[in-house]
Amino acid sequence: MAATASRADPFLAFRFEVRLDDLPVGGFSDCGGLAVETEFFDYPAGGVNDHLLRFPGRSRQANLVLKRGIVDRLLWDWHADLVRGVVRFRNGTVVVRDPSGTVAQLRFEFRRALPVKWTGPELSAGGGQVAVESLEIAHHGLDRRA
């Protein structure tokens, strides 16, 4: 009789939380920008005519984009402080949980984050949608911890 193989299902992306240092845990509806890209440089070596040599360069992280229904002014205040010249770096964590919400399956940590852009809600008198704010933040590194 053949042995049963263990099965590893992919993580689901609908149950997550975002933490920013001293701010309350965010109930965000969307979190985008978990991306790291490395530049590559082509080098045409003399006598090698069938391909270019490729060397890695610097890596850069994409800005994170967080969206949530407006419940307070904490994200606005963080960006407004920066506009006024008050620079307050924050570290943060994005935690992806299992479907029950109890077990952390995946964890990304980012450091020295600053707000780049705050976007307010699209308003319409004829609709009944939730007022959603968006905050784009730049950071100095993304690490996967789990």
Coordinates of N, CA, C and O in Angstrom, one line a residue:
M1 N 0.9 -1.2 0.0 CA 0.0 0.0 0.0 C 0.9 1.2 0.0 O 1.8 1.3 0.8
A2 N 0.6 2.2 -0.8 CA 1.4 3.4 -1.0 C 1.1 4.3 0.2 O 0.0 4.4 0.8
A3 N 2.2 5.0 0.6 CA 2.0 6.0 1.7 C 1.3 7.2 1.3 O 1.4 7.7 0.1
T4 N 0.5 7.8 2.2 CA -0.2 9.0 1.8 C 0.7 10.2 1.9 O 1.4 10.4 2.9
A5 N 0.7 11.0 0.9 CA 1.6 12.2 0.9 C 0.9 13.3 1.7 O -0.3 13.4 1.8
S6 N 1.8 14.1 2.3 CA 1.2 15.3 3.0 C 0.8 16.3 2.0 O 1.4 16.5 0.9
R7 N -0.2 17.1 2.3 CA -0.7 18.1 1.4 C -0.5 19.5 2.0 O -0.8 19.7 3.1
A8 N 0.0 20.4 1.1 CA 0.2 21.7 1.6 C -0.7 22.6 0.7 O -0.3 22.9 -0.5
D9 N -1.8 23.1 1.2 CA -2.7 24.0 0.5 C -2.1 25.4 0.5 O -1.5 25.8 1.5
P10 N -2.4 26.2 -0.5 CA -2.0 27.6 -0.5 C -2.7 28.4 0.6 O -3.8 28.1 1.0
F11 N -2.0 29.4 1.1 CA -2.6 30.3 2.1 C -3.8 31.1 1.4 O -3.7 31.5 0.3
L12 N -4.8 31.3 2.2 CA -5.9 32.2 1.7 C -5.6 33.6 2.1 O -5.0 33.9 3.1
A13 N -6.0 34.5 1.2 CA -5.6 35.9 1.4 C -6.7 36.9 1.9 O -6.6 38.1 1.8
F14 N -7.8 36.3 2.5 CA -8.9 37.2 2.9 C -8.9 37.5 4.4 O -9.6 38.4 4.8
R15 N -8.1 36.8 5.2 CA -8.1 37.1 6.6 C -6.7 37.6 7.0 O -5.8 36.8 7.1
F16 N -6.6 38.9 7.3 CA -5.3 39.4 7.6 C -5.5 40.6 8.5 O -6.6 41.1 8.7
E17 N -4.4 41.0 9.1 CA -4.4 42.2 10.0 C -3.1 43.0 9.7 O -2.1 42.4 9.3
V18 N -3.2 44.3 9.9 CA -2.0 45.2 9.7 C -1.8 45.9 11.0 O -2.7 46.5 11.6
R19 N -0.5 45.9 11.5 CA -0.2 46.6 12.7 C 0.9 47.6 12.3 O 1.8 47.4 11.6
L20 N 0.7 48.8 12.9 CA 1.7 49.9 12.7 C 2.0 50.4 14.1 O 1.2 51.1 14.8
D21 N 3.2 50.0 14.6 CA 3.7 50.4 15.9 C 2.7 50.7 16.9 O 2.0 49.9 17.4
D22 N 2.5 52.0 17.2 CA 1.6 52.5 18.3 C 0.2 52.7 17.9 O -0.6 53.1 18.8
L23 N -0.2 52.4 16.7 CA -1.6 52.6 16.3 C -2.3 51.3 16.6 O -1.8 50.2 16.6
P24 N -3.6 51.4 16.8 CA -4.4 50.2 17.0 C -4.4 49.3 15.8 O -4.1 49.7 14.7
V25 N -4.6 48.0 16.0 CA -4.7 47.0 14.9 C -5.7 47.5 13.9 O -6.8 47.9 14.2
G26 N -5.2 47.5 12.6 CA -6.1 48.1 11.6 C -7.0 47.0 11.0 O -6.5 45.9 10.7
G27 N -8.2 47.3 10.8 CA -9.2 46.5 10.1 C -9.2 46.9 8.7 O -10.1 47.6 8.2
F28 N -8.2 46.6 7.9 CA -8.1 47.0 6.5 C -8.8 46.0 5.6 O -8.7 44.8 5.9
S29 N -9.4 46.5 4.6 CA -10.1 45.6 3.6 C -9.2 45.1 2.5 O -9.4 44.1 1.9
D30 N -8.1 45.9 2.2 CA -7.2 45.6 1.2 C -5.7 45.9 1.7 O -5.6 47.0 2.3
C31 N -4.8 45.1 1.2 CA -3.4 45.4 1.5 C -2.6 45.0 0.2 O -2.6 43.8 -0.1
G32 N -2.1 46.0 -0.5 CA -1.3 45.7 -1.7 C 0.1 46.2 -1.6 O 0.4 46.9 -0.7
G33 N 0.9 45.8 -2.5 CA 2.3 46.2 -2.6 C 3.3 45.4 -1.9 O 4.4 45.8 -1.6
L34 N 2.9 44.2 -1.5 CA 3.9 43.3 -0.9 C 4.8 42.7 -2.0 O 4.5 41.6 -2.5
A35 N 5.8 43.5 -2.4 CA 6.6 43.1 -3.6 C 8.0 43.6 -3.4 O 8.2 44.7 -2.8
V36 N 8.9 42.8 -3.8 CA 10.4 43.2 -3.9 C 10.9 42.8 -5.2 O 10.6 41.8 -5.8
E37 N 11.6 43.8 -5.9 CA 12.1 43.6 -7.2 C 13.6 43.9 -7.2 O 14.1 44.8 -6.6
T38 N 14.4 43.0 -7.9 CA 15.8 43.2 -8.0 C 16.2 43.6 -9.4 O 15.7 42.9 -10.4
E39 N 17.0 44.7 -9.6 CA 17.4 45.1 -10.9 C 18.5 44.1 -11.4 O 19.3 43.6 -10.6
F40 N 18.6 43.9 -12.7 CA 19.7 43.1 -13.3 C 20.3 44.0 -14.3 O 19.7 44.8 -15.0
F41 N 21.6 43.9 -14.4 CA 22.4 44.6 -15.4 C 23.0 43.6 -16.4 O 23.5 42.6 -16.1
D42 N 22.8 44.0 -17.7 CA 23.4 43.1 -18.8 C 24.8 43.6 -19.1 O 25.1 44.8 -19.1
Y43 N 25.6 42.6 -19.3 CA 27.0 42.9 -19.6 C 27.4 42.1 -20.8 O 27.5 40.8 -20.8
P44 N 27.7 42.8 -21.9 CA 28.1 42.1 -23.1 C 29.6 41.7 -23.0 O 30.5 42.5 -23.3
A45 N 29.9 40.5 -22.7 CA 31.3 40.0 -22.6 C 31.9 39.8 -23.9 O 31.3 39.3 -24.8
G46 N 33.2 40.2 -24.1 CA 33.9 40.1 -25.3 C 34.0 38.6 -25.7 O 34.4 37.8 -24.9
G47 N 33.7 38.3 -26.9 CA 33.8 36.9 -27.4 C 32.6 36.0 -27.1 O 32.6 34.9 -27.6
V48 N 31.7 36.5 -26.3 CA 30.5 35.7 -26.0 C 29.4 36.4 -26.8 O 28.9 37.4 -26.4
N49 N 29.0 35.7 -27.9 CA 28.0 36.3 -28.8 C 26.6 35.7 -28.7 O 25.7 36.2 -29.4
D50 N 26.5 34.6 -28.0 CA 25.2 33.9 -28.0 C 24.3 34.4 -26.8 O 23.1 34.0 -26.7
H51 N 24.8 35.2 -25.8 CA 24.0 35.7 -24.7 C 24.7 36.8 -24.0 O 25.9 37.0 -24.2
L52 N 24.0 37.5 -23.2 CA 24.6 38.6 -22.4 C 24.7 38.0 -21.0 O 23.9 37.2 -20.5
L53 N 25.8 38.4 -20.3 CA 25.9 38.1 -18.9 C 25.0 39.0 -18.1 O 24.9 40.2 -18.4
R54 N 24.4 38.4 -17.1 CA 23.4 39.2 -16.3 C 23.8 39.2 -14.8 O 24.1 38.1 -14.3
F55 N 23.9 40.4 -14.2 CA 24.3 40.5 -12.8 C 23.3 41.2 -12.0 O 22.7 42.2 -12.4
P56 N 23.0 40.7 -10.8 CA 22.0 41.4 -9.9 C 22.5 42.7 -9.4 O 23.7 42.8 -9.1
G57 N 21.6 43.7 -9.3 CA 22.0 45.0 -8.7 C 21.2 45.2 -7.4 O 21.1 44.3 -6.6
R58 N 20.7 46.4 -7.2 CA 19.9 46.7 -6.0 C 18.5 46.2 -6.1 O 17.9 46.0 -7.1
S59 N 18.0 45.9 -4.9 CA 16.6 45.5 -4.8 C 15.8 46.7 -4.2 O 16.3 47.5 -3.4
R60 N 14.5 46.8 -4.6 CA 13.7 47.8 -4.1 C 12.3 47.2 -3.8 O 11.9 46.3 -4.4
Q61 N 11.7 47.8 -2.8 CA 10.4 47.3 -2.3 C 9.3 48.3 -2.9 O 9.6 49.5 -2.9
A62 N 8.2 47.7 -3.2 CA 7.1 48.6 -3.7 C 6.5 49.2 -2.4 O 6.6 48.8 -1.3
N63 N 5.8 50.3 -2.7 CA 5.0 51.0 -1.6 C 3.8 50.1 -1.2 O 3.2 49.5 -2.1
L64 N 3.5 50.0 0.0 CA 2.3 49.3 0.5 C 1.1 50.2 0.3 O 1.2 51.4 0.6
V65 N 0.0 49.7 0.0 CA -1.2 50.4 -0.2 C -2.3 49.7 0.7 O -2.6 48.6 0.6
L66 N -2.7 50.5 1.7 CA -3.7 50.0 2.7 C -5.0 50.7 2.5 O -5.1 51.9 2.3
K67 N -6.1 49.9 2.5 CA -7.5 50.5 2.3 C -8.4 50.0 3.5 O -8.3 48.9 3.9
R68 N -9.2 50.9 3.9 CA -10.1 50.6 5.0 C -11.3 51.6 5.0 O -11.2 52.7 4.5
G69 N -12.4 51.2 5.6 CA -13.5 52.1 5.9 C -13.0 53.1 6.9 O -12.3 52.8 7.9
I70 N -13.4 54.4 6.7 CA -12.9 55.4 7.7 C -13.7 55.3 9.0 O -14.9 55.3 9.0
V71 N -12.9 55.1 10.0 CA -13.4 54.9 11.4 C -12.9 56.0 12.4 O -13.4 56.2 13.4
D72 N -11.7 56.6 12.0 CA -11.1 57.6 12.9 C -10.2 58.4 12.0 O -10.2 58.3 10.8
R73 N -9.3 59.3 12.6 CA -8.5 60.1 11.8 C -7.0 59.8 11.9 O -6.1 60.6 11.6
L74 N -6.7 58.6 12.5 CA -5.3 58.3 12.8 C -4.4 58.3 11.5 O -3.3 58.8 11.6
L75 N -4.8 57.7 10.4 CA -4.0 57.6 9.2 C -3.9 59.0 8.6 O -2.8 59.4 8.1
W76 N -5.0 59.8 8.6 CA -4.9 61.2 8.1 C -3.9 62.0 9.0 O -3.1 62.7 8.4
D77 N -4.0 61.9 10.3 CA -3.1 62.6 11.1 C -1.6 62.3 10.9 O -0.8 63.2 10.9
W78 N -1.3 61.0 10.7 CA 0.0 60.6 10.4 C 0.6 61.3 9.1 O 1.7 61.9 9.1
H79 N -0.2 61.3 8.1 CA 0.2 61.9 6.8 C 0.2 63.5 7.0 O 1.1 64.1 6.5
A80 N -0.8 64.0 7.7 CA -0.8 65.5 7.9 C 0.4 66.0 8.7 O 0.9 67.0 8.4
D81 N 0.8 65.2 9.7 CA 2.0 65.5 10.4 C 3.2 65.6 9.5 O 4.0 66.5 9.6
L82 N 3.3 64.6 8.6 CA 4.5 64.6 7.6 C 4.4 65.9 6.7 O 5.5 66.5 6.5
V83 N 3.2 66.3 6.3 CA 3.1 67.4 5.5 C 3.6 68.7 6.2 O 4.2 69.6 5.6
R84 N 3.3 68.7 7.5 CA 3.8 69.8 8.4 C 5.2 69.7 8.8 O 5.7 70.6 9.6
G85 N 5.9 68.7 8.4 CA 7.3 68.6 8.7 C 7.6 67.7 9.9 O 8.8 67.6 10.3
V86 N 6.6 67.1 10.5 CA 6.8 66.2 11.6 C 7.0 64.8 11.1 O 6.0 64.1 10.7
V87 N 8.2 64.3 11.1 CA 8.5 63.0 10.5 C 8.4 61.9 11.6 O 9.2 62.0 12.6
R88 N 7.5 61.0 11.5 CA 7.3 59.9 12.4 C 7.4 58.6 11.7 O 6.4 58.1 11.2
F89 N 8.6 57.9 11.7 CA 8.7 56.6 11.2 C 7.9 55.6 12.0 O 7.9 55.7 13.2
R90 N 7.3 54.6 11.3 CA 6.7 53.5 12.0 C 7.1 52.2 11.4 O 7.2 52.1 10.2
N91 N 7.2 51.2 12.3 CA 7.4 49.8 11.8 C 6.1 49.2 11.7 O 5.2 49.6 12.5
G92 N 6.0 48.1 10.9 CA 4.7 47.5 10.8 C 4.8 46.0 10.5 O 5.8 45.5 10.1
T93 N 3.6 45.4 10.6 CA 3.5 43.9 10.3 C 2.2 43.7 9.6 O 1.2 44.2 9.9
V94 N 2.3 42.8 8.6 CA 1.1 42.3 7.9 C 1.1 40.8 8.3 O 2.0 40.1 8.0
V95 N 0.0 40.4 8.9 CA -0.2 39.0 9.4 C -1.3 38.4 8.6 O -2.4 38.9 8.6
V96 N -1.1 37.2 7.9 CA -2.1 36.5 7.2 C -2.5 35.3 8.1 O -1.6 34.6 8.6
R97 N -3.8 35.2 8.4 CA -4.3 34.2 9.3 C -5.0 33.1 8.6 O -5.4 33.2 7.5
D98 N -5.2 32.0 9.3 CA -5.9 30.8 8.7 C -7.4 31.2 8.6 O -7.8 32.3 9.2
P99 N -8.3 30.4 8.0 CA -9.7 30.8 7.8 C -10.4 31.1 9.1 O -11.4 31.9 9.1
S100 N -10.0 30.4 10.2 CA -10.7 30.7 11.5 C -10.3 32.0 12.1 O -10.9 32.5 13.0
G101 N -9.1 32.5 11.7 CA -8.6 33.7 12.2 C -7.7 33.6 13.5 O -7.3 34.5 14.1
T102 N -7.5 32.3 13.9 CA -6.7 32.1 15.1 C -5.2 31.9 14.9 O -4.4 32.2 15.8
V103 N -4.8 31.3 13.8 CA -3.4 30.9 13.6 C -2.8 31.8 12.6 O -3.3 31.9 11.5
A104 N -1.7 32.4 13.0 CA -0.9 33.2 12.0 C -0.1 32.3 11.1 O 0.7 31.5 11.6
Q105 N -0.4 32.4 9.8 CA 0.3 31.5 8.8 C 1.4 32.2 8.1 O 2.3 31.5 7.7
L106 N 1.3 33.4 8.0 CA 2.3 34.2 7.2 C 2.5 35.6 7.8 O 1.5 36.2 8.2
R107 N 3.7 36.0 7.9 CA 4.0 37.3 8.5 C 5.0 38.1 7.7 O 6.1 37.6 7.4
F108 N 4.7 39.3 7.4 CA 5.6 40.2 6.7 C 5.9 41.4 7.6 O 4.9 42.0 8.2
E109 N 7.1 41.8 7.8 CA 7.5 42.9 8.6 C 8.1 44.0 7.7 O 8.9 43.7 6.9
F110 N 7.7 45.2 8.0 CA 8.4 46.3 7.2 C 8.8 47.4 8.3 O 8.3 47.4 9.4
R111 N 9.8 48.1 7.9 CA 10.4 49.1 8.9 C 10.6 50.5 8.3 O 10.7 50.6 7.1
R112 N 10.6 51.4 9.2 CA 10.8 52.8 8.9 C 9.9 53.3 7.8 O 10.3 53.9 6.8
A113 N 8.6 53.1 8.0 CA 7.6 53.4 7.1 C 7.1 54.9 7.2 O 7.1 55.4 8.4
L114 N 6.9 55.5 6.1 CA 6.3 56.9 6.1 C 5.2 56.9 5.1 O 5.2 56.3 4.1
P115 N 4.1 57.7 5.4 CA 3.0 57.9 4.5 C 3.4 58.7 3.3 O 4.0 59.7 3.4
V116 N 3.1 58.2 2.1 CA 3.4 58.9 0.9 C 2.2 59.6 0.3 O 2.3 60.7 -0.2
K117 N 1.0 58.9 0.5 CA -0.2 59.4 -0.1 C -1.4 59.0 0.6 O -1.5 57.8 1.0
W118 N -2.3 59.9 1.0 CA -3.6 59.6 1.6 C -4.7 59.9 0.5 O -4.6 61.0 -0.1
T119 N -5.6 59.0 0.3 CA -6.7 59.2 -0.6 C -8.0 59.0 0.2 O -8.2 58.0 0.8
G120 N -8.9 60.0 0.0 CA -10.2 59.9 0.7 C -11.2 59.2 -0.1 O -10.9 58.7 -1.2
P121 N -12.4 59.1 0.4 CA -13.5 58.3 -0.2 C -14.0 59.0 -1.5 O -14.0 60.2 -1.6
E122 N -14.6 58.1 -2.3 CA -15.4 58.6 -3.5 C -16.8 58.8 -2.9 O -17.4 57.9 -2.4
L123 N -17.3 60.0 -3.0 CA -18.6 60.3 -2.4 C -19.6 60.4 -3.5 O -19.4 61.0 -4.5
S124 N -20.8 59.9 -3.1 CA -21.9 59.9 -4.0 C -23.2 59.9 -3.2 O -23.4 59.0 -2.4
A125 N -24.0 60.9 -3.4 CA -25.3 61.0 -2.6 C -26.3 59.9 -3.0 O -27.2 59.6 -2.2
G126 N -26.1 59.3 -4.1 CA -27.0 58.3 -4.6 C -26.7 56.9 -4.2 O -27.4 55.9 -4.4
G127 N -25.5 56.7 -3.5 CA -25.1 55.4 -3.1 C -25.1 55.1 -1.7 O -25.4 56.0 -0.9
G128 N -24.9 53.9 -1.3 CA -24.9 53.5 0.1 C -23.6 52.8 0.5 O -23.6 52.0 1.4
Q129 N -22.5 53.1 -0.2 CA -21.2 52.4 0.0 C -20.5 53.0 1.3 O -20.8 54.1 1.7
V130 N -19.6 52.2 1.8 CA -18.8 52.6 2.9 C -17.8 53.6 2.4 O -17.2 53.5 1.3
A131 N -17.5 54.7 3.2 CA -16.5 55.6 2.9 C -15.1 55.0 3.2 O -14.8 54.6 4.3
V132 N -14.3 54.8 2.1 CA -13.0 54.1 2.2 C -11.9 55.1 2.0 O -11.9 55.9 1.1
E133 N -10.9 55.0 2.9 CA -9.7 55.8 2.8 C -8.5 54.8 2.4 O -8.6 53.6 2.6
S134 N -7.6 55.4 1.7 CA -6.4 54.6 1.2 C -5.2 55.3 1.7 O -5.1 56.6 1.6
L135 N -4.2 54.6 2.2 CA -2.9 55.1 2.6 C -1.8 54.4 1.9 O -1.7 53.1 2.0
E136 N -1.0 55.1 1.2 CA 0.2 54.5 0.5 C 1.4 54.8 1.4 O 1.6 56.0 1.7
I137 N 2.2 53.8 1.7 CA 3.4 54.1 2.6 C 4.6 53.5 2.0 O 4.6 52.4 1.4
A138 N 5.7 54.3 2.0 CA 7.0 53.8 1.6 C 7.7 53.3 2.9 O 7.4 53.7 4.0
H139 N 8.6 52.3 2.6 CA 9.3 51.7 3.8 C 10.7 51.3 3.4 O 11.1 51.4 2.2
H140 N 11.5 51.0 4.4 CA 12.9 50.7 4.2 C 13.2 49.2 4.3 O 14.2 48.8 4.9
G141 N 12.4 48.3 3.9 CA 12.7 46.9 3.9 C 11.5 46.1 4.3 O 10.7 46.4 5.1
L142 N 11.3 45.0 3.6 CA 10.3 44.0 3.8 C 10.9 42.7 4.1 O 11.7 42.2 3.3
D143 N 10.5 42.0 5.2 CA 11.0 40.7 5.6 C 9.9 39.8 5.8 O 8.8 40.1 6.3
R144 N 10.0 38.5 5.3 CA 9.0 37.5 5.6 C 9.5 36.7 6.8 O 10.6 36.2 6.8
R145 N 8.7 36.6 7.8 CA 9.0 35.9 9.0 C 8.4 34.6 9.2 O 8.9 33.8 10.1
A146 N 7.4 34.2 8.5 CA 6.8 32.9 8.7 C 6.4 32.3 7.4 O 6.4 33.0 6.4

